[in-house]
Amino acid sequence: ASGAELINIWNWLVKNSLWGWVRGKSDDTIIIDPNLMLLMHMNWNYNNSWTYTWTITNNWVTFASPSTWWLSNSALFNWSSNYLNIASTEDLNFWTSDFTLDYWVNPAAYREMISKRSNWLTNWFTVTMTAWWNYVFAWAWLWWDESLTFWTVDLNTWTHIAIVRKWTNFYLYKNWILGRIVATSTAITANTESLAIWLNRVWSGWFSWYMDEVRIVKNVAKWDGNGFTVWQRVFTPSSTPY
């Protein structure tokens, strides 16, 4: 094998097996990180990296290699019909718990990225890009009751987004830079809606372009900058894994 091929093999092992970030749900028979609720590597599939009990439906999402941020490929969304849907589970109801939601995104247009809602009046949360070209994490009863905003969206380039709740503070990071803090005790109330990736059920809006490495951790604020518990390894898009 060539040097480049050996590097690719090593990177795959690092990403998928060596450090054990491949399983984790409260009722799994094997638990490596009990706080890890979801981890999607998007390597030619949305769920090829760990054993779990989720019900995940792929609605016409494809996986493409030309636009990868680091290794192999990423999920490609066409802005017209495709999305991923995860059946409702108590593990994705955050209440007042600490949590970390992070992922890589390479967008071509605005609209919703991750949502757990079906209408404006149901308790829910959403991560979206608005028509004003900003990132928003919103929750509670109505659209702007509680929200966390950070300017600006970078189109057609890979960006890392992390949303963290620590006690009564919400934090929004873009490429590991803290953009906004909102202090609130408002709970993200439980609901029975499924979790959708790149679909807005309120106005049937699909997103466009690429997403990779979607991860949700419950009960732990994983992102650093203010004394949080950090990931086990420094994560940069060029070389090191989660």
mmCIF file of C-alpha atoms in Angstrom:
data_model
loop_
_atom_site.group_PDB
_atom_site.id
_atom_site.type_symbol
_atom_site.label_atom_id
_atom_site.label_comp_id
_atom_site.label_asym_id
_atom_site.label_seq_id
_atom_site.Cartn_x
_atom_site.Cartn_y
_atom_site.Cartn_z
ATOM 1 C CA ALA A 1 0.000 0.000 0.000
ATOM 2 C CA SER A 2 1.131 3.522 -0.701
ATOM 3 C CA GLY A 3 1.868 6.010 2.045
ATOM 4 C CA ALA A 4 -1.380 7.849 1.325
ATOM 5 C CA GLU A 5 -3.376 4.605 1.515
ATOM 6 C CA LEU A 6 -1.786 3.698 4.841
ATOM 7 C CA ILE A 7 -2.656 7.136 6.207
ATOM 8 C CA ASN A 8 -6.267 6.682 5.106
ATOM 9 C CA ILE A 9 -6.427 3.275 6.822
ATOM 10 C CA TRP A 10 -4.988 4.748 10.019
ATOM 11 C CA ASN A 11 -7.425 7.664 9.923
ATOM 12 C CA TRP A 12 -10.351 5.283 9.499
ATOM 13 C CA LEU A 13 -9.219 3.245 12.526
ATOM 14 C CA VAL A 14 -8.812 6.397 14.580
ATOM 15 C CA LYS A 15 -12.217 7.679 13.615
ATOM 16 C CA ASN A 16 -14.149 4.452 14.040
ATOM 17 C CA SER A 17 -12.539 2.250 16.636
ATOM 18 C CA LEU A 18 -9.372 3.118 18.497
ATOM 19 C CA TRP A 19 -10.687 5.522 21.125
ATOM 20 C CA GLY A 20 -14.050 3.953 21.679
ATOM 21 C CA TRP A 21 -16.376 6.844 20.804
ATOM 22 C CA VAL A 22 -18.522 4.422 18.862
ATOM 23 C CA ARG A 23 -21.289 3.384 21.214
ATOM 24 C CA GLY A 24 -23.440 4.891 23.828
ATOM 25 C CA LYS A 25 -27.084 4.913 24.765
ATOM 26 C CA SER A 26 -28.688 4.347 28.126
ATOM 27 C CA ASP A 27 -30.084 0.917 27.214
ATOM 28 C CA ASP A 28 -27.236 -0.441 25.059
ATOM 29 C CA THR A 29 -25.789 -3.745 26.196
ATOM 30 C CA ILE A 30 -22.298 -2.297 25.743
ATOM 31 C CA ILE A 31 -21.746 1.235 27.024
ATOM 32 C CA ILE A 32 -18.454 2.984 26.397
ATOM 33 C CA ASP A 33 -19.678 6.501 27.099
ATOM 34 C CA PRO A 34 -23.070 6.430 28.849
ATOM 35 C CA ASN A 35 -23.573 10.126 28.097
ATOM 36 C CA LEU A 36 -23.197 9.715 24.334
ATOM 37 C CA MET A 37 -26.711 9.719 22.920
ATOM 38 C CA LEU A 38 -25.939 10.000 19.206
ATOM 39 C CA LEU A 39 -22.872 9.816 16.973
ATOM 40 C CA MET A 40 -23.142 9.829 13.177
ATOM 41 C CA HIS A 41 -19.880 9.592 11.234
ATOM 42 C CA MET A 42 -21.629 9.649 7.817
ATOM 43 C CA ASN A 43 -19.134 7.202 6.305
ATOM 44 C CA TRP A 44 -21.258 5.921 3.421
ATOM 45 C CA ASN A 45 -24.044 5.500 5.955
ATOM 46 C CA TYR A 46 -25.581 7.471 8.786
ATOM 47 C CA ASN A 47 -25.043 4.841 11.487
ATOM 48 C CA ASN A 48 -22.027 2.742 10.603
ATOM 49 C CA SER A 49 -19.929 3.503 13.661
ATOM 50 C CA TRP A 50 -21.549 1.920 16.688
ATOM 51 C CA THR A 51 -24.133 -0.557 17.946
ATOM 52 C CA TYR A 52 -27.300 1.133 19.163
ATOM 53 C CA THR A 53 -31.052 0.762 19.469
ATOM 54 C CA TRP A 54 -32.173 3.855 17.592
ATOM 55 C CA THR A 55 -34.767 3.770 14.865
ATOM 56 C CA ILE A 56 -33.211 5.977 12.200
ATOM 57 C CA THR A 57 -34.867 6.464 8.832
ATOM 58 C CA ASN A 58 -32.881 7.634 5.842
ATOM 59 C CA ASN A 59 -35.143 9.632 3.538
ATOM 60 C CA TRP A 60 -33.098 9.706 0.322
ATOM 61 C CA VAL A 61 -29.924 11.120 1.860
ATOM 62 C CA THR A 62 -26.809 10.253 -0.123
ATOM 63 C CA PHE A 63 -23.174 10.163 0.954
ATOM 64 C CA ALA A 64 -20.508 11.874 -1.096
ATOM 65 C CA SER A 65 -16.726 11.862 -0.949
ATOM 66 C CA PRO A 66 -15.684 15.013 -2.861
ATOM 67 C CA SER A 67 -16.615 17.415 -0.072
ATOM 68 C CA THR A 68 -15.272 15.660 2.981
ATOM 69 C CA TRP A 69 -13.749 17.793 5.696
ATOM 70 C CA TRP A 70 -11.343 15.116 6.850
ATOM 71 C CA LEU A 71 -11.892 11.542 5.785
ATOM 72 C CA SER A 72 -13.865 9.509 3.295
ATOM 73 C CA ASN A 73 -17.220 11.280 2.869
ATOM 74 C CA SER A 74 -20.149 13.148 4.395
ATOM 75 C CA ALA A 75 -23.939 13.275 4.164
ATOM 76 C CA LEU A 76 -25.264 15.193 1.160
ATOM 77 C CA PHE A 77 -28.677 16.891 1.298
ATOM 78 C CA ASN A 78 -30.385 18.142 -1.850
ATOM 79 C CA TRP A 79 -32.647 20.975 -0.546
ATOM 80 C CA SER A 80 -35.757 19.367 -2.002
ATOM 81 C CA SER A 81 -36.639 16.041 -0.400
ATOM 82 C CA ASN A 82 -34.003 14.276 1.695
ATOM 83 C CA TYR A 83 -33.419 14.196 5.443
ATOM 84 C CA LEU A 84 -32.667 11.845 8.341
ATOM 85 C CA ASN A 85 -35.319 11.070 10.927
ATOM 86 C CA ILE A 86 -34.709 9.606 14.411
ATOM 87 C CA ALA A 87 -37.646 8.221 16.349
ATOM 88 C CA SER A 88 -38.568 9.961 19.581
ATOM 89 C CA THR A 89 -36.685 8.801 22.650
ATOM 90 C CA GLU A 90 -36.360 10.005 26.226
ATOM 91 C CA ASP A 91 -32.608 10.178 25.696
ATOM 92 C CA LEU A 92 -33.118 13.246 23.498
ATOM 93 C CA ASN A 93 -35.284 15.119 25.998
ATOM 94 C CA PHE A 94 -32.950 17.551 27.713
ATOM 95 C CA TRP A 95 -35.172 19.244 30.333
ATOM 96 C CA THR A 96 -32.728 21.277 32.463
ATOM 97 C CA SER A 97 -29.839 18.844 31.961
ATOM 98 C CA ASP A 98 -26.426 19.851 30.753
ATOM 99 C CA PHE A 99 -25.784 18.721 27.192
ATOM 100 C CA THR A 100 -23.535 19.202 24.176
ATOM 101 C CA LEU A 101 -24.697 19.107 20.551
ATOM 102 C CA ASP A 102 -22.016 19.520 17.913
ATOM 103 C CA TYR A 103 -21.450 18.788 14.239
ATOM 104 C CA TRP A 104 -19.693 19.898 11.057
ATOM 105 C CA VAL A 105 -21.684 21.666 8.369
ATOM 106 C CA ASN A 106 -20.928 22.926 4.859
ATOM 107 C CA PRO A 107 -24.071 24.802 3.738
ATOM 108 C CA ALA A 108 -25.123 26.280 0.420
ATOM 109 C CA ALA A 109 -28.220 28.057 1.773
ATOM 110 C CA TYR A 110 -30.053 28.870 4.977
ATOM 111 C CA ARG A 111 -32.805 26.844 6.708
ATOM 112 C CA GLU A 112 -33.064 24.354 9.534
ATOM 113 C CA MET A 113 -30.317 21.869 10.355
ATOM 114 C CA ILE A 114 -31.478 19.874 13.384
ATOM 115 C CA SER A 115 -34.965 20.047 14.889
ATOM 116 C CA LYS A 116 -37.290 18.296 17.297
ATOM 117 C CA ARG A 117 -40.673 19.858 16.597
ATOM 118 C CA SER A 118 -43.678 19.726 14.276
ATOM 119 C CA ASN A 119 -45.349 23.110 14.832
ATOM 120 C CA TRP A 120 -44.821 26.515 16.420
ATOM 121 C CA LEU A 121 -46.596 25.795 19.705
ATOM 122 C CA THR A 122 -45.161 22.457 20.803
ATOM 123 C CA ASN A 123 -42.217 22.387 23.189
ATOM 124 C CA TRP A 124 -39.214 21.810 20.994
ATOM 125 C CA PHE A 125 -35.700 22.820 20.066
ATOM 126 C CA THR A 126 -34.066 23.616 16.758
ATOM 127 C CA VAL A 127 -30.695 24.561 15.292
ATOM 128 C CA THR A 128 -31.112 26.640 12.196
ATOM 129 C CA MET A 129 -29.612 29.196 9.850
ATOM 130 C CA THR A 130 -31.945 32.106 9.287
ATOM 131 C CA ALA A 131 -32.572 34.266 6.245
ATOM 132 C CA TRP A 132 -30.504 36.920 8.020
ATOM 133 C CA TRP A 133 -27.537 34.538 7.791
ATOM 134 C CA ASN A 134 -26.992 33.753 11.417
ATOM 135 C CA TYR A 135 -26.904 30.565 13.445
ATOM 136 C CA VAL A 136 -29.712 30.160 15.964
ATOM 137 C CA PHE A 137 -30.390 27.600 18.651
ATOM 138 C CA ALA A 138 -33.956 28.140 19.870
ATOM 139 C CA TRP A 139 -36.207 26.384 22.361
ATOM 140 C CA ALA A 140 -39.358 26.815 24.519
ATOM 141 C CA TRP A 141 -42.916 27.539 23.435
ATOM 142 C CA LEU A 142 -42.566 30.100 20.671
ATOM 143 C CA TRP A 143 -39.889 30.818 18.112
ATOM 144 C CA TRP A 144 -38.076 33.644 19.875
ATOM 145 C CA ASP A 145 -39.030 32.905 23.499
ATOM 146 C CA GLU A 146 -35.560 31.578 24.135
ATOM 147 C CA SER A 147 -32.804 31.733 21.566
ATOM 148 C CA LEU A 148 -29.062 31.837 21.151
ATOM 149 C CA THR A 149 -27.697 33.647 18.103
ATOM 150 C CA PHE A 150 -24.257 33.988 16.588
ATOM 151 C CA TRP A 151 -23.337 35.865 13.419
ATOM 152 C CA THR A 152 -22.467 34.761 10.712
ATOM 153 C CA VAL A 153 -22.993 31.729 8.491
ATOM 154 C CA ASP A 154 -20.105 30.737 6.232
ATOM 155 C CA LEU A 155 -21.396 29.316 2.963
ATOM 156 C CA ASN A 156 -19.673 26.580 0.968
ATOM 157 C CA THR A 157 -17.029 25.936 3.598
ATOM 158 C CA TRP A 158 -16.752 23.539 6.536
ATOM 159 C CA THR A 159 -17.678 25.010 9.920
ATOM 160 C CA HIS A 160 -17.826 23.339 13.310
ATOM 161 C CA ILE A 161 -20.836 24.266 15.484
ATOM 162 C CA ALA A 162 -21.241 23.374 19.174
ATOM 163 C CA ILE A 163 -24.211 24.193 21.416
ATOM 164 C CA VAL A 164 -23.624 23.629 25.123
ATOM 165 C CA ARG A 165 -25.810 23.961 28.184
ATOM 166 C CA LYS A 166 -24.017 24.259 31.528
ATOM 167 C CA TRP A 167 -26.306 24.774 34.527
ATOM 168 C CA THR A 168 -28.426 27.799 33.547
ATOM 169 C CA ASN A 169 -26.201 29.058 30.740
ATOM 170 C CA PHE A 170 -26.365 28.231 27.035
ATOM 171 C CA TYR A 171 -23.230 28.651 24.919
ATOM 172 C CA LEU A 172 -22.824 28.728 21.141
ATOM 173 C CA TYR A 173 -19.422 28.014 19.604
ATOM 174 C CA LYS A 174 -18.341 28.420 16.009
ATOM 175 C CA ASN A 175 -15.034 26.765 15.160
ATOM 176 C CA TRP A 176 -14.279 26.542 18.906
ATOM 177 C CA ILE A 177 -14.746 30.291 19.371
ATOM 178 C CA LEU A 178 -17.428 31.302 21.860
ATOM 179 C CA GLY A 179 -19.910 33.545 20.087
ATOM 180 C CA ARG A 180 -22.743 33.986 22.559
ATOM 181 C CA ILE A 181 -23.879 33.153 26.103
ATOM 182 C CA VAL A 182 -27.510 33.272 27.222
ATOM 183 C CA ALA A 183 -28.441 32.841 30.883
ATOM 184 C CA THR A 184 -31.854 31.250 31.439
ATOM 185 C CA SER A 185 -33.447 28.613 33.623
ATOM 186 C CA THR A 186 -36.062 27.745 30.983
ATOM 187 C CA ALA A 187 -36.227 24.010 30.444
ATOM 188 C CA ILE A 188 -36.199 22.308 27.069
ATOM 189 C CA THR A 189 -39.426 20.506 27.824
ATOM 190 C CA ALA A 190 -39.852 16.921 26.720
ATOM 191 C CA ASN A 191 -41.926 16.106 23.665
ATOM 192 C CA THR A 192 -42.638 13.053 21.563
ATOM 193 C CA GLU A 193 -41.510 14.531 18.260
ATOM 194 C CA SER A 194 -38.835 12.715 16.309
ATOM 195 C CA LEU A 195 -35.460 14.315 15.721
ATOM 196 C CA ALA A 196 -34.995 15.481 12.136
ATOM 197 C CA ILE A 197 -31.681 16.333 10.529
ATOM 198 C CA TRP A 198 -31.991 18.935 7.805
ATOM 199 C CA LEU A 199 -35.758 19.199 7.724
ATOM 200 C CA ASN A 200 -38.098 21.906 9.011
ATOM 201 C CA ARG A 201 -41.500 20.296 9.494
ATOM 202 C CA VAL A 202 -43.212 23.623 10.143
ATOM 203 C CA TRP A 203 -42.875 24.818 6.549
ATOM 204 C CA SER A 204 -41.421 21.658 4.957
ATOM 205 C CA GLY A 205 -38.079 23.297 4.361
ATOM 206 C CA TRP A 206 -35.143 21.060 3.460
ATOM 207 C CA PHE A 207 -31.578 22.163 3.747
ATOM 208 C CA SER A 208 -28.886 22.061 1.103
ATOM 209 C CA TRP A 209 -25.387 20.647 1.053
ATOM 210 C CA TYR A 210 -23.172 18.695 3.473
ATOM 211 C CA MET A 211 -23.107 17.601 7.129
ATOM 212 C CA ASP A 212 -20.703 15.368 9.049
ATOM 213 C CA GLU A 213 -19.921 14.068 12.559
ATOM 214 C CA VAL A 214 -23.248 14.765 14.284
ATOM 215 C CA ARG A 215 -22.981 14.138 18.018
ATOM 216 C CA ILE A 216 -25.263 14.636 21.035
ATOM 217 C CA VAL A 217 -24.065 14.165 24.605
ATOM 218 C CA LYS A 218 -26.515 14.422 27.498
ATOM 219 C CA ASN A 219 -25.804 15.376 31.129
ATOM 220 C CA VAL A 220 -22.332 16.686 30.328
ATOM 221 C CA ALA A 221 -21.201 20.092 29.046
ATOM 222 C CA LYS A 222 -18.244 18.976 26.954
ATOM 223 C CA TRP A 223 -17.037 22.161 25.360
ATOM 224 C CA ASP A 224 -14.239 24.217 26.891
ATOM 225 C CA GLY A 225 -13.337 27.870 27.249
ATOM 226 C CA ASN A 226 -14.870 28.409 30.675
ATOM 227 C CA GLY A 227 -13.812 25.406 32.692
ATOM 228 C CA PHE A 228 -16.090 22.780 31.112
ATOM 229 C CA THR A 229 -15.175 19.140 30.843
ATOM 230 C CA VAL A 230 -13.376 18.866 27.508
ATOM 231 C CA TRP A 231 -13.159 16.039 24.998
ATOM 232 C CA GLN A 232 -10.484 13.453 25.545
ATOM 233 C CA ARG A 233 -8.445 14.709 22.603
ATOM 234 C CA VAL A 234 -8.038 18.045 20.885
ATOM 235 C CA PHE A 235 -10.124 17.885 17.721
ATOM 236 C CA THR A 236 -9.040 19.702 14.590
ATOM 237 C CA PRO A 237 -10.421 19.036 11.114
ATOM 238 C CA SER A 238 -7.053 18.189 9.625
ATOM 239 C CA SER A 239 -5.691 15.379 11.759
ATOM 240 C CA THR A 240 -7.220 14.265 15.056
ATOM 241 C CA PRO A 241 -10.547 12.577 15.834
ATOM 242 C CA TYR A 242 -13.248 13.033 18.394
#
